[in-house]
GROMACS .gro file of N, CA and C in nm:
model
  528
    1LEU      N    1  16.337  33.875   5.571
    1LEU     CA    2  16.248  33.948   5.612
    1LEU      C    3  16.305  34.098   5.651
    2GLY      N    4  16.417  34.119   5.721
    2GLY     CA    5  16.458  34.225   5.760
    2GLY      C    6  16.491  34.356   5.653
    3ASN      N    7  16.510  34.305   5.581
    3ASN     CA    8  16.507  34.395   5.446
    3ASN      C    9  16.400  34.438   5.407
    4THR      N   10  16.306  34.357   5.376
    4THR     CA   11  16.180  34.388   5.336
    4THR      C   12  16.091  34.482   5.432
    5LEU      N   13  16.085  34.459   5.558
    5LEU     CA   14  16.077  34.556   5.672
    5LEU      C   15  16.099  34.689   5.663
    6ALA      N   16  16.260  34.703   5.608
    6ALA     CA   17  16.331  34.836   5.636
    6ALA      C   18  16.310  34.899   5.530
    7TYR      N   19  16.259  34.850   5.385
    7TYR     CA   20  16.190  34.859   5.281
    7TYR      C   21  16.060  34.944   5.298
    8ALA      N   22  15.982  34.890   5.361
    8ALA     CA   23  15.843  34.916   5.384
    8ALA      C   24  15.840  35.032   5.476
    9LYS      N   25  15.936  35.019   5.580
    9LYS     CA   26  15.943  35.143   5.684
    9LYS      C   27  15.974  35.288   5.612
   10ALA      N   28  16.103  35.276   5.531
   10ALA     CA   29  16.146  35.344   5.449
   10ALA      C   30  16.043  35.437   5.344
   11ASN      N   31  15.954  35.366   5.316
   11ASN     CA   32  15.895  35.430   5.189
   11ASN      C   33  15.743  35.433   5.225
   12ALA      N   34  15.726  35.397   5.402
   12ALA     CA   35  15.608  35.420   5.446
   12ALA      C   36  15.503  35.348   5.396
   13GLN      N   37  15.480  35.224   5.393
   13GLN     CA   38  15.429  35.088   5.353
   13GLN      C   39  15.406  35.040   5.450
   14ASP      N   40  15.321  34.949   5.479
   14ASP     CA   41  15.299  34.839   5.542
   14ASP      C   42  15.374  34.709   5.492
   15ALA      N   43  15.442  34.599   5.590
   15ALA     CA   44  15.527  34.495   5.567
   15ALA      C   45  15.459  34.421   5.442
   16GLY      N   46  15.336  34.410   5.446
   16GLY     CA   47  15.244  34.303   5.338
   16GLY      C   48  15.241  34.399   5.218
   17ALA      N   49  15.269  34.523   5.203
   17ALA     CA   50  15.232  34.571   5.074
   17ALA      C   51  15.404  34.565   5.004
   18ALA      N   52  15.461  34.576   5.093
   18ALA     CA   53  15.611  34.609   5.035
   18ALA      C   54  15.647  34.462   4.992
   19THR      N   55  15.642  34.340   5.065
   19THR     CA   56  15.657  34.219   5.039
   19THR      C   57  15.547  34.165   4.889
   20GLU      N   58  15.449  34.216   4.875
   20GLU     CA   59  15.400  34.191   4.761
   20GLU      C   60  15.470  34.254   4.649
   21GLN      N   61  15.475  34.423   4.667
   21GLN     CA   62  15.556  34.433   4.558
   21GLN      C   63  15.687  34.396   4.501
   22LEU      N   64  15.752  34.390   4.622
   22LEU     CA   65  15.913  34.325   4.576
   22LEU      C   66  15.886  34.195   4.528
   23GLY      N   67  15.793  34.108   4.581
   23GLY     CA   68  15.753  33.978   4.531
   23GLY      C   69  15.720  33.964   4.399
   24GLY      N   70  15.653  34.064   4.341
   24GLY     CA   71  15.592  34.071   4.198
   24GLY      C   72  15.729  34.098   4.134
   25ILE      N   73  15.798  34.222   4.161
   25ILE     CA   74  15.901  34.240   4.090
   25ILE      C   75  16.018  34.107   4.028
   26LEU      N   76  15.999  34.030   4.152
   26LEU     CA   77  16.096  33.927   4.155
   26LEU      C   78  16.063  33.829   4.059
   27ASP      N   79  15.925  33.804   4.082
   27ASP     CA   80  15.834  33.705   3.979
   27ASP      C   81  15.842  33.739   3.865
   28SER      N   82  15.834  33.922   3.799
   28SER     CA   83  15.853  33.957   3.676
   28SER      C   84  15.999  33.924   3.588
   29PHE      N   85  16.066  33.940   3.672
   29PHE     CA   86  16.202  33.899   3.626
   29PHE      C   87  16.244  33.756   3.648
   30GLY      N   88  16.175  33.669   3.725
   30GLY     CA   89  16.194  33.537   3.729
   30GLY      C   90  16.359  33.549   3.812
   31GLU      N   91  16.338  33.643   3.909
   31GLU     CA   92  16.479  33.614   3.984
   31GLU      C   93  16.438  33.582   4.118
   32ARG      N   94  16.538  33.544   4.206
   32ARG     CA   95  16.557  33.442   4.335
   32ARG      C   96  16.508  33.540   4.444
   33PRO      N   97  16.437  33.497   4.524
   33PRO     CA   98  16.438  33.598   4.671
   33PRO      C   99  16.556  33.649   4.738
   34ALA      N  100  16.662  33.561   4.710
   34ALA     CA  101  16.771  33.603   4.780
   34ALA      C  102  16.812  33.753   4.747
   35ILE      N  103  16.771  33.805   4.626
   35ILE     CA  104  16.849  33.981   4.585
   35ILE      C  105  16.746  34.086   4.606
   36ILE      N  106  16.630  34.039   4.727
   36ILE     CA  107  16.532  34.106   4.752
   36ILE      C  108  16.618  34.251   4.798
   37GLY      N  109  16.676  34.241   4.907
   37GLY     CA  110  16.778  34.352   4.965
   37GLY      C  111  16.807  34.447   4.857
   38ALA      N  112  16.892  34.371   4.779
   38ALA     CA  113  16.962  34.445   4.691
   38ALA      C  114  16.866  34.521   4.615
   39LEU      N  115  16.726  34.459   4.557
   39LEU     CA  116  16.622  34.503   4.501
   39LEU      C  117  16.582  34.669   4.585
   40ALA      N  118  16.523  34.635   4.707
   40ALA     CA  119  16.494  34.748   4.771
   40ALA      C  120  16.610  34.862   4.786
   41ASP      N  121  16.698  34.842   4.786
   41ASP     CA  122  16.808  34.943   4.802
   41ASP      C  123  16.841  35.013   4.688
   42SER      N  124  16.829  34.905   4.525
   42SER     CA  125  16.804  34.996   4.427
   42SER      C  126  16.693  35.071   4.390
   43LEU      N  127  16.591  35.061   4.398
   43LEU     CA  128  16.473  35.155   4.428
   43LEU      C  129  16.471  35.241   4.477
   44THR      N  130  16.522  35.211   4.619
   44THR     CA  131  16.512  35.370   4.700
   44THR      C  132  16.627  35.452   4.631
   45ALA      N  133  16.725  35.417   4.578
   45ALA     CA  134  16.866  35.500   4.577
   45ALA      C  135  16.821  35.563   4.433
   46THR      N  136  16.739  35.484   4.341
   46THR     CA  137  16.675  35.546   4.204
   46THR      C  138  16.597  35.610   4.227
   47ALA      N  139  16.482  35.617   4.294
   47ALA     CA  140  16.396  35.701   4.330
   47ALA      C  141  16.464  35.851   4.398
   48ILE      N  142  16.550  35.836   4.475
   48ILE     CA  143  16.611  35.924   4.525
   48ILE      C  144  16.657  36.031   4.441
   49ALA      N  145  16.742  35.918   4.360
   49ALA     CA  146  16.812  36.036   4.256
   49ALA      C  147  16.748  36.086   4.139
   50ALA      N  148  16.618  35.994   4.114
   50ALA     CA  149  16.546  36.090   3.990
   50ALA      C  150  16.412  36.133   4.027
   51GLY      N  151  16.415  36.184   4.165
   51GLY     CA  152  16.290  36.262   4.192
   51GLY      C  153  16.177  36.188   4.178
   52THR      N  154  16.168  36.047   4.183
   52THR     CA  155  16.028  36.007   4.169
   52THR      C  156  16.014  35.911   4.332
   53SER      N  157  15.884  35.852   4.301
   53SER     CA  158  15.880  35.723   4.388
   53SER      C  159  15.877  35.578   4.423
   54THR      N  160  15.930  35.534   4.519
   54THR     CA  161  15.958  35.396   4.509
   54THR      C  162  15.828  35.319   4.413
   55ASP      N  163  15.692  35.350   4.463
   55ASP     CA  164  15.608  35.315   4.434
   55ASP      C  165  15.587  35.282   4.290
   56ALA      N  166  15.620  35.413   4.207
   56ALA     CA  167  15.593  35.436   4.075
   56ALA      C  168  15.719  35.347   4.027
   57LEU      N  169  15.850  35.360   4.043
   57LEU     CA  170  15.960  35.246   4.002
   57LEU      C  171  15.910  35.110   4.049
   58ALA      N  172  15.891  35.067   4.131
   58ALA     CA  173  15.808  34.928   4.145
   58ALA      C  174  15.678  34.876   4.066
   59LYS      N  175  15.606  34.932   4.059
   59LYS     CA  176  15.494  34.954   3.953
   59LYS      C  177  15.516  34.931   3.821
   60GLY      N  178  15.629  35.035   3.780
   60GLY     CA  179  15.693  35.019   3.622
   60GLY      C  180  15.757  34.859   3.613
   61LEU      N  181  15.820  34.835   3.722
   61LEU     CA  182  15.877  34.722   3.689
   61LEU      C  183  15.803  34.590   3.684
   62GLN      N  184  15.703  34.579   3.810
   62GLN     CA  185  15.614  34.488   3.740
   62GLN      C  186  15.518  34.476   3.622
   63GLY      N  187  15.513  34.592   3.573
   63GLY     CA  188  15.474  34.593   3.406
   63GLY      C  189  15.559  34.578   3.317
   64VAL      N  190  15.676  34.610   3.333
   64VAL     CA  191  15.778  34.627   3.226
   64VAL      C  192  15.883  34.467   3.245
   65GLY      N  193  15.884  34.405   3.355
   65GLY     CA  194  15.930  34.298   3.364
   65GLY      C  195  15.941  34.185   3.266
   66LEU      N  196  15.833  34.111   3.217
   66LEU     CA  197  15.865  34.016   3.114
   66LEU      C  198  15.935  34.065   2.997
   67ALA      N  199  15.906  34.184   2.922
   67ALA     CA  200  15.970  34.223   2.831
   67ALA      C  201  16.106  34.284   2.846
   68ALA      N  202  16.134  34.322   2.950
   68ALA     CA  203  16.281  34.350   3.016
   68ALA      C  204  16.374  34.229   3.003
   69ASP      N  205  16.310  34.128   3.077
   69ASP     CA  206  16.369  34.000   3.091
   69ASP      C  207  16.392  33.910   2.994
   70GLU      N  208  16.290  33.964   2.849
   70GLU     CA  209  16.310  33.899   2.745
   70GLU      C  210  16.413  33.969   2.643
   71ALA      N  211  16.432  34.088   2.668
   71ALA     CA  212  16.532  34.181   2.617
   71ALA      C  213  16.651  34.137   2.682
   72GLY      N  214  16.696  34.083   2.793
   72GLY     CA  215  16.821  34.047   2.857
   72GLY      C  216  16.865  34.148   2.934
   73LEU      N  217  16.771  34.242   3.000
   73LEU     CA  218  16.807  34.346   3.061
   73LEU      C  219  16.783  34.293   3.236
   74SER      N  220  16.884  34.316   3.309
   74SER     CA  221  16.850  34.286   3.437
   74SER      C  222  16.746  34.378   3.506
   75VAL      N  223  16.739  34.362   3.634
   75VAL     CA  224  16.655  34.449   3.714
   75VAL      C  225  16.697  34.576   3.721
   76ASN      N  226  16.823  34.594   3.784
   76ASN     CA  227  16.882  34.700   3.796
   76ASN      C  228  16.887  34.784   3.667
   77GLU      N  229  16.944  34.738   3.559
   77GLU     CA  230  16.942  34.815   3.446
   77GLU      C  231  16.760  34.868   3.406
   78THR      N  232  16.704  34.776   3.427
   78THR     CA  233  16.560  34.815   3.390
   78THR      C  234  16.546  34.939   3.527
   79VAL      N  235  16.567  34.917   3.631
   79VAL     CA  236  16.537  35.035   3.756
   79VAL      C  237  16.603  35.134   3.692
   80ALA      N  238  16.724  35.146   3.633
   80ALA     CA  239  16.758  35.277   3.575
   80ALA      C  240  16.716  35.341   3.447
   81LEU      N  241  16.653  35.248   3.382
   81LEU     CA  242  16.565  35.303   3.258
   81LEU      C  243  16.434  35.363   3.287
   82LEU      N  244  16.373  35.278   3.397
   82LEU     CA  245  16.263  35.367   3.438
   82LEU      C  246  16.276  35.492   3.527
   83GLY      N  247  16.379  35.504   3.607
   83GLY     CA  248  16.443  35.646   3.660
   83GLY      C  249  16.487  35.723   3.560
   84GLN      N  250  16.528  35.683   3.477
   84GLN     CA  251  16.599  35.800   3.341
   84GLN      C  252  16.487  35.865   3.318
   85LEU      N  253  16.360  35.781   3.258
   85LEU     CA  254  16.233  35.829   3.231
   85LEU      C  255  16.173  35.915   3.298
   86ALA      N  256  16.169  35.849   3.449
   86ALA     CA  257  16.102  35.952   3.519
   86ALA      C  258  16.154  36.094   3.564
   87THR      N  259  16.298  36.088   3.527
   87THR     CA  260  16.388  36.256   3.531
   87THR      C  261  16.324  36.347   3.421
   88ARG      N  262  16.239  36.263   3.312
   88ARG     CA  263  16.196  36.330   3.224
   88ARG      C  264  16.054  36.340   3.230
   89ASN      N  265  15.985  36.317   3.363
   89ASN     CA  266  15.825  36.334   3.352
   89ASN      C  267  15.768  36.222   3.296
   90ILE      N  268  15.828  36.115   3.235
   90ILE     CA  269  15.783  36.001   3.188
   90ILE      C  270  15.803  35.896   3.321
   91GLU      N  271  15.665  35.868   3.376
   91GLU     CA  272  15.680  35.752   3.493
   91GLU      C  273  15.551  35.679   3.484
   92GLY      N  274  15.514  35.623   3.570
   92GLY     CA  275  15.405  35.521   3.588
   92GLY      C  276  15.395  35.408   3.485
   93THR      N  277  15.226  35.415   3.412
   93THR     CA  278  15.169  35.311   3.318
   93THR      C  279  15.220  35.370   3.196
   94ALA      N  280  15.291  35.525   3.186
   94ALA     CA  281  15.313  35.562   3.059
   94ALA      C  282  15.451  35.538   3.063
   95ALA      N  283  15.548  35.532   3.126
   95ALA     CA  284  15.651  35.504   3.137
   95ALA      C  285  15.699  35.343   3.073
   96THR      N  286  15.609  35.249   3.118
   96THR     CA  287  15.552  35.125   3.127
   96THR      C  288  15.527  35.121   2.991
   97ARG      N  289  15.423  35.157   2.904
   97ARG     CA  290  15.397  35.137   2.796
   97ARG      C  291  15.495  35.194   2.706
   98GLN      N  292  15.546  35.281   2.739
   98GLN     CA  293  15.686  35.315   2.626
   98GLN      C  294  15.783  35.238   2.635
   99LEU      N  295  15.852  35.214   2.758
   99LEU     CA  296  15.970  35.095   2.743
   99LEU      C  297  15.896  34.974   2.666
  100VAL      N  298  15.773  34.918   2.729
  100VAL     CA  299  15.750  34.788   2.672
  100VAL      C  300  15.740  34.799   2.497
  101THR      N  301  15.710  34.911   2.471
  101THR     CA  302  15.683  34.949   2.307
  101THR      C  303  15.816  34.944   2.215
  102ILE      N  304  15.908  34.984   2.301
  102ILE     CA  305  16.068  35.010   2.244
  102ILE      C  306  16.094  34.895   2.259
  103LEU      N  307  16.106  34.831   2.352
  103LEU     CA  308  16.178  34.669   2.350
  103LEU      C  309  16.137  34.602   2.295
  104GLY      N  310  15.967  34.593   2.247
  104GLY     CA  311  15.913  34.512   2.153
  104GLY      C  312  15.939  34.537   2.036
  105GLN      N  313  15.979  34.658   1.995
  105GLN     CA  314  15.976  34.719   1.827
  105GLN      C  315  16.151  34.664   1.784
  106PHE      N  316  16.222  34.711   1.924
  106PHE     CA  317  16.338  34.694   1.905
  106PHE      C  318  16.394  34.485   1.842
  107ARG      N  319  16.305  34.452   1.925
  107ARG     CA  320  16.346  34.306   1.927
  107ARG      C  321  16.276  34.261   1.787
  108ASP      N  322  16.170  34.298   1.772
  108ASP     CA  323  16.076  34.259   1.613
  108ASP      C  324  16.157  34.284   1.496
  109PRO      N  325  16.220  34.188   1.434
  109PRO     CA  326  16.282  34.228   1.309
  109PRO      C  327  16.212  34.299   1.154
  110ALA      N  328  16.142  34.260   1.188
  110ALA     CA  329  15.989  34.298   1.087
  110ALA      C  330  15.942  34.423   1.134
  111SER      N  331  15.947  34.487   1.201
  111SER     CA  332  15.914  34.619   1.240
  111SER      C  333  15.985  34.725   1.184
  112ALA      N  334  15.968  34.832   1.162
  112ALA     CA  335  16.048  34.963   1.110
  112ALA      C  336  16.167  34.998   1.169
  113ALA      N  337  16.129  34.954   1.322
  113ALA     CA  338  16.258  34.981   1.429
  113ALA      C  339  16.364  34.890   1.375
  114GLY      N  340  16.322  34.752   1.418
  114GLY     CA  341  16.414  34.659   1.394
  114GLY      C  342  16.480  34.642   1.264
  115LYS      N  343  16.421  34.688   1.163
  115LYS     CA  344  16.481  34.690   1.021
  115LYS      C  345  16.593  34.790   1.037
  116ALA      N  346  16.545  34.941   1.102
  116ALA     CA  347  16.667  35.039   1.137
  116ALA      C  348  16.801  34.974   1.197
  117LEU      N  349  16.740  34.923   1.294
  117LEU     CA  350  16.879  34.837   1.357
  117LEU      C  351  16.940  34.751   1.297
  118ALA      N  352  16.861  34.658   1.189
  118ALA     CA  353  16.960  34.577   1.097
  118ALA      C  354  17.054  34.649   1.012
  119ASP      N  355  16.998  34.753   0.971
  119ASP     CA  356  17.055  34.839   0.872
  119ASP      C  357  17.183  34.919   0.920
  120LEU      N  358  17.190  34.943   1.088
  120LEU     CA  359  17.296  34.983   1.112
  120LEU      C  360  17.390  34.908   1.221
  121GLY      N  361  17.361  34.796   1.165
  121GLY     CA  362  17.437  34.639   1.207
  121GLY      C  363  17.401  34.630   1.359
  122LEU      N  364  17.314  34.683   1.400
  122LEU     CA  365  17.229  34.655   1.531
  122LEU      C  366  17.187  34.519   1.580
  123SER      N  367  17.114  34.469   1.501
  123SER     CA  368  17.043  34.365   1.500
  123SER      C  369  17.059  34.265   1.591
  124GLY      N  370  16.996  34.207   1.689
  124GLY     CA  371  17.103  34.100   1.791
  124GLY      C  372  17.173  34.186   1.893
  125GLN      N  373  17.177  34.286   1.927
  125GLN     CA  374  17.269  34.353   2.003
  125GLN      C  375  17.176  34.374   2.137
  126SER      N  376  17.220  34.379   2.234
  126SER     CA  377  17.142  34.417   2.372
  126SER      C  378  17.095  34.524   2.385
  127PHE      N  379  16.998  34.535   2.437
  127PHE     CA  380  16.956  34.681   2.439
  127PHE      C  381  17.067  34.790   2.512
  128SER      N  382  17.103  34.769   2.594
  128SER     CA  383  17.206  34.848   2.664
  128SER      C  384  17.306  34.876   2.536
  129ALA      N  385  17.352  34.776   2.468
  129ALA     CA  386  17.453  34.790   2.348
  129ALA      C  387  17.376  34.900   2.230
  130VAL      N  388  17.268  34.898   2.226
  130VAL     CA  389  17.183  34.956   2.114
  130VAL      C  390  17.179  35.127   2.168
  131LEU      N  391  17.144  35.146   2.307
  131LEU     CA  392  17.133  35.263   2.381
  131LEU      C  393  17.280  35.331   2.348
  132GLU      N  394  17.377  35.262   2.371
  132GLU     CA  395  17.496  35.313   2.377
  132GLU      C  396  17.536  35.377   2.267
  133ARG      N  397  17.527  35.293   2.152
  133ARG     CA  398  17.582  35.355   1.989
  133ARG      C  399  17.453  35.470   1.988
  134LEU      N  400  17.328  35.451   1.987
  134LEU     CA  401  17.237  35.542   1.952
  134LEU      C  402  17.262  35.675   2.026
  135SER      N  403  17.314  35.678   2.164
  135SER     CA  404  17.367  35.784   2.223
  135SER      C  405  17.487  35.894   2.176
  136THR      N  406  17.575  35.797   2.108
  136THR     CA  407  17.689  35.869   2.089
  136THR      C  408  17.694  35.868   1.896
  137ASP      N  409  17.588  35.855   1.837
  137ASP     CA  410  17.570  35.845   1.673
  137ASP      C  411  17.412  35.935   1.655
  138SER      N  412  17.432  36.040   1.629
  138SER     CA  413  17.319  36.127   1.628
  138SER      C  414  17.231  36.076   1.487
  139THR      N  415  17.338  36.037   1.377
  139THR     CA  416  17.281  35.982   1.270
  139THR      C  417  17.210  35.855   1.298
  140ALA      N  418  17.249  35.757   1.319
  140ALA     CA  419  17.201  35.653   1.365
  140ALA      C  420  17.056  35.660   1.437
  141ALA      N  421  17.081  35.754   1.562
  141ALA     CA  422  16.976  35.759   1.665
  141ALA      C  423  16.823  35.814   1.594
  142THR      N  424  16.879  35.943   1.476
  142THR     CA  425  16.762  35.994   1.411
  142THR      C  426  16.685  35.892   1.325
  143LYS      N  427  16.780  35.765   1.248
  143LYS     CA  428  16.698  35.688   1.143
  143LYS      C  429  16.595  35.585   1.296
  144VAL      N  430  16.677  35.564   1.380
  144VAL     CA  431  16.591  35.475   1.477
  144VAL      C  432  16.433  35.538   1.542
  145LEU      N  433  16.490  35.682   1.574
  145LEU     CA  434  16.379  35.740   1.624
  145LEU      C  435  16.271  35.776   1.533
  146GLU      N  436  16.310  35.773   1.416
  146GLU     CA  437  16.189  35.835   1.321
  146GLU      C  438  16.129  35.712   1.274
  147THR      N  439  16.156  35.608   1.293
  147THR     CA  440  16.050  35.465   1.315
  147THR      C  441  15.949  35.447   1.418
  148LEU      N  442  15.956  35.522   1.519
  148LEU     CA  443  15.872  35.524   1.621
  148LEU      C  444  15.733  35.613   1.629
  149GLY      N  445  15.676  35.597   1.716
  149GLY     CA  446  15.537  35.665   1.761
  149GLY      C  447  15.599  35.799   1.856
  150ASN      N  448  15.509  35.888   1.842
  150ASN     CA  449  15.587  36.003   1.942
  150ASN      C  450  15.554  35.970   2.083
  151ARG      N  451  15.505  35.899   2.153
  151ARG     CA  452  15.541  35.864   2.283
  151ARG      C  453  15.684  35.780   2.291
  152PRO      N  454  15.700  35.658   2.222
  152PRO     CA  455  15.780  35.596   2.231
  152PRO      C  456  15.902  35.679   2.213
  153ARG      N  457  15.907  35.743   2.099
  153ARG     CA  458  16.030  35.821   2.051
  153ARG      C  459  16.068  35.903   2.152
  154ALA      N  460  15.962  35.978   2.251
  154ALA     CA  461  15.988  36.093   2.309
  154ALA      C  462  16.090  36.017   2.443
  155ALA      N  463  16.028  35.865   2.500
  155ALA     CA  464  16.075  35.801   2.593
  155ALA      C  465  16.266  35.773   2.531
  156LEU      N  466  16.235  35.706   2.430
  156LEU     CA  467  16.392  35.702   2.373
  156LEU      C  468  16.475  35.799   2.351
  157GLN      N  469  16.403  35.946   2.352
  157GLN     CA  470  16.479  36.010   2.347
  157GLN      C  471  16.531  36.090   2.515
  158ALA      N  472  16.446  36.049   2.589
  158ALA     CA  473  16.482  36.090   2.731
  158ALA      C  474  16.604  35.981   2.768
  159LEU      N  475  16.591  35.859   2.731
  159LEU     CA  476  16.691  35.760   2.751
  159LEU      C  477  16.853  35.764   2.690
  160LEU      N  478  16.856  35.862   2.587
  160LEU     CA  479  16.963  35.911   2.513
  160LEU      C  480  17.021  36.011   2.563
  161ALA      N  481  16.928  36.115   2.634
  161ALA     CA  482  16.947  36.258   2.678
  161ALA      C  483  17.128  36.238   2.723
  162ASP      N  484  17.165  36.352   2.701
  162ASP     CA  485  17.303  36.412   2.767
  162ASP      C  486  17.415  36.285   2.707
  163GLY      N  487  17.375  36.231   2.591
  163GLY     CA  488  17.471  36.159   2.548
  163GLY      C  489  17.473  36.005   2.610
  164GLY      N  490  17.349  35.991   2.674
  164GLY     CA  491  17.338  35.850   2.780
  164GLY      C  492  17.445  35.861   2.918
  165GLY      N  493  17.467  35.987   2.908
  165GLY     CA  494  17.525  36.002   3.075
  165GLY      C  495  17.433  36.033   3.173
  166ALA      N  496  17.317  36.068   3.141
  166ALA     CA  497  17.243  36.059   3.270
  166ALA      C  498  17.204  35.911   3.297
  167LEU      N  499  17.180  35.846   3.221
  167LEU     CA  500  17.140  35.693   3.217
  167LEU      C  501  17.257  35.631   3.312
  168LYS      N  502  17.387  35.657   3.279
  168LYS     CA  503  17.501  35.584   3.326
  168LYS      C  504  17.529  35.627   3.456
  169SER      N  505  17.487  35.772   3.497
  169SER     CA  506  17.472  35.836   3.632
  169SER      C  507  17.381  35.721   3.724
  170LEU      N  508  17.275  35.712   3.654
  170LEU     CA  509  17.162  35.657   3.748
  170LEU      C  510  17.223  35.497   3.779
  171ASN      N  511  17.254  35.418   3.649
  171ASN     CA  512  17.360  35.317   3.674
  171ASN      C  513  17.437  35.266   3.788
  172LYS      N  514  17.552  35.395   3.800
  172LYS     CA  515  17.630  35.431   3.901
  172LYS      C  516  17.556  35.403   4.034
  173VAL      N  517  17.477  35.508   4.055
  173VAL     CA  518  17.409  35.536   4.172
  173VAL      C  519  17.349  35.415   4.221
  174ILE      N  520  17.311  35.311   4.152
  174ILE     CA  521  17.271  35.196   4.167
  174ILE      C  522  17.376  35.090   4.218
  175ALA      N  523  17.472  35.073   4.128
  175ALA     CA  524  17.567  34.994   4.189
  175ALA      C  525  17.692  35.034   4.319
  176GLU      N  526  17.640  35.172   4.345
  176GLU     CA  527  17.719  35.190   4.490
  176GLU      C  528  17.618  35.170   4.571
   0.00000   0.00000   0.00000
């Protein structure tokens, strides 16, 4: 309860709203309540680093939670992905929709993106491993980007920005 109250105070929310928000995220990812303090810290640190609000990140996590969990992404990895999208002005429901679309396309072997990943030997790889490869291999990235619609393509480009360095920086902020 102490962590939730501190989070609520830091984010100018009432305790009930903060509890509901954090609880919704935990439910979306099937996580245990014991991580609520770490979750609150991750949201706050990422919001500061990405220049967005904890509310935008929290709503994004609630929306993308199931797809992220199915893709094997942790809560912190997903916070970093949403934070990186926010740095490129892709926030809220737009970030949620684009990330869910990308995760779904990557997971579906019959989709154009799934086929491109298979051609690159990335089928079945973790989302993080795929991003790592695409951020350092422009030919592979181009092949996958061409399979996505305009908005998901822009979101994936944002995640691959700076050779993945920006995303790695956000992951580091969360880990600290």
